[in-house]
Coordinates of C-alpha atoms in Angstrom, one line a residue:
N1 CA 2.4 -16.3 17.5
L2 CA 3.9 -18.5 14.8
F3 CA 2.1 -21.6 16.1
P4 CA -1.5 -20.5 16.8
D5 CA -2.8 -24.1 17.0
D6 CA -0.5 -25.1 19.9
P7 CA -2.3 -25.7 23.2
I8 CA -2.1 -23.0 25.9
L9 CA -1.2 -24.2 29.3
P10 CA -2.5 -22.4 32.4
V11 CA 0.7 -21.0 34.0
P12 CA 1.3 -18.3 36.7
K13 CA 1.5 -15.0 35.0
N14 CA 3.4 -12.5 37.2
R15 CA 4.1 -8.9 36.3
L16 CA 7.6 -7.5 36.4
I17 CA 8.1 -4.3 38.3
N18 CA 11.1 -2.1 39.2
K19 CA 10.9 -0.6 42.6
D20 CA 13.7 1.5 44.0
G21 CA 16.2 -0.1 41.6
K22 CA 15.2 -3.7 42.4
W23 CA 13.3 -6.0 40.1
L24 CA 10.2 -7.7 41.6
T25 CA 7.6 -10.1 40.4
E26 CA 4.0 -9.3 41.3
S27 CA 1.4 -12.1 41.3
P28 CA -2.2 -11.5 40.2
N29 CA -3.3 -11.1 43.8
G30 CA -0.6 -8.4 44.5
N31 CA 2.0 -10.4 46.3
T32 CA 5.6 -9.4 45.4
R33 CA 8.8 -11.3 45.5
T34 CA 12.3 -10.3 44.6
A35 CA 13.2 -11.6 41.1
S36 CA 15.8 -14.3 41.0
G37 CA 16.9 -16.8 38.4
R38 CA 15.7 -17.3 34.8
Y39 CA 12.3 -16.7 33.4
N40 CA 10.5 -16.5 30.1
Y41 CA 8.9 -13.0 29.6
I42 CA 6.6 -11.2 27.2
A43 CA 6.1 -7.5 26.8
Q44 CA 2.5 -6.5 26.1
G45 CA 1.6 -2.9 26.1
D46 CA 3.1 -1.2 29.2
S47 CA 3.6 -4.4 31.1
I48 CA 6.1 -7.2 31.2
F49 CA 4.9 -10.6 32.3
L50 CA 7.1 -13.5 33.3
S51 CA 7.0 -17.1 34.5
N52 CA 9.5 -19.9 35.1
K53 CA 6.7 -22.5 34.7
G54 CA 5.6 -22.1 31.1
G55 CA 6.4 -20.9 27.6
H56 CA 5.7 -17.6 25.8
I57 CA 2.5 -18.8 24.3
D58 CA 1.2 -19.7 27.8
L59 CA 2.1 -16.3 29.2
S60 CA 0.5 -14.5 26.3
R61 CA -2.6 -16.7 26.4
G62 CA -2.1 -16.9 22.6
K63 CA -2.4 -13.2 22.0
D64 CA 0.1 -10.9 20.2
V65 CA 3.1 -9.5 22.1
D66 CA 5.4 -6.6 21.6
F67 CA 8.5 -8.6 22.4
A68 CA 9.4 -11.9 24.1
G69 CA 12.4 -13.8 25.3
E70 CA 14.3 -14.9 28.4
I71 CA 15.3 -12.7 31.3
I72 CA 17.9 -13.6 34.0
F73 CA 18.3 -12.1 37.4
S74 CA 21.0 -12.6 40.0
G75 CA 20.6 -15.4 42.5
R76 CA 20.9 -15.8 46.2
T77 CA 23.2 -13.0 47.4
N78 CA 22.0 -10.2 45.1
R79 CA 18.4 -10.9 44.2
G80 CA 16.5 -8.4 42.2
V81 CA 19.5 -7.4 40.0
L82 CA 18.9 -7.8 36.2
K83 CA 21.8 -9.6 34.7
S84 CA 20.7 -10.0 31.1
W85 CA 17.7 -10.5 28.8
N86 CA 17.3 -11.7 25.2
N87 CA 14.9 -12.4 22.3
K88 CA 14.9 -16.2 22.5
S89 CA 11.3 -17.3 21.8
G90 CA 10.3 -20.1 19.5
H91 CA 6.7 -19.0 19.3
Y92 CA 7.3 -15.4 18.5
L93 CA 10.9 -15.2 17.1
P94 CA 11.1 -11.4 17.8
N95 CA 13.6 -9.5 15.6
F96 CA 16.3 -8.3 17.9
N97 CA 16.2 -4.9 16.1
Y98 CA 12.9 -4.2 18.0
S99 CA 14.3 -4.9 21.5
N100 CA 13.4 -1.4 22.6
Q101 CA 9.7 -2.6 22.6
A102 CA 10.5 -4.6 25.7
N103 CA 11.2 -1.4 27.8
L104 CA 14.1 -3.1 29.5
P105 CA 17.7 -1.8 29.9
Q106 CA 19.3 -2.0 26.4
N107 CA 22.8 -2.3 27.8
L108 CA 21.9 -5.7 29.2
F109 CA 20.3 -7.1 26.0
E110 CA 22.0 -10.1 24.4
K111 CA 20.6 -10.8 20.9
V112 CA 19.8 -14.3 19.8
I113 CA 19.8 -14.9 16.1
E114 CA 17.5 -17.8 15.3
K115 CA 18.4 -20.0 12.2

């Protein structure tokens, strides 16, 4: 976290899971929904957490992450299909060379070079 003094907002923190080739979001109470649209994500340990309501710092609760960025899934007609993901995160600025730490399909990774 490059900005440790930034306030952390309480946002929904859903876990990303792949079940039978479809990507799902799982809420803390265990409810699942098919992933659709754009989210911010963080990789921590063996889990990926995502939200479309807050930033990376909010998802991580200010803690260290293995990788962070944006992740995009197909919309209405083909939900649960991962279209692309990247390393775009202002709080963490993860080096794209470490994208394997996200444990997501490398062929769908689109690197972002921050300046």
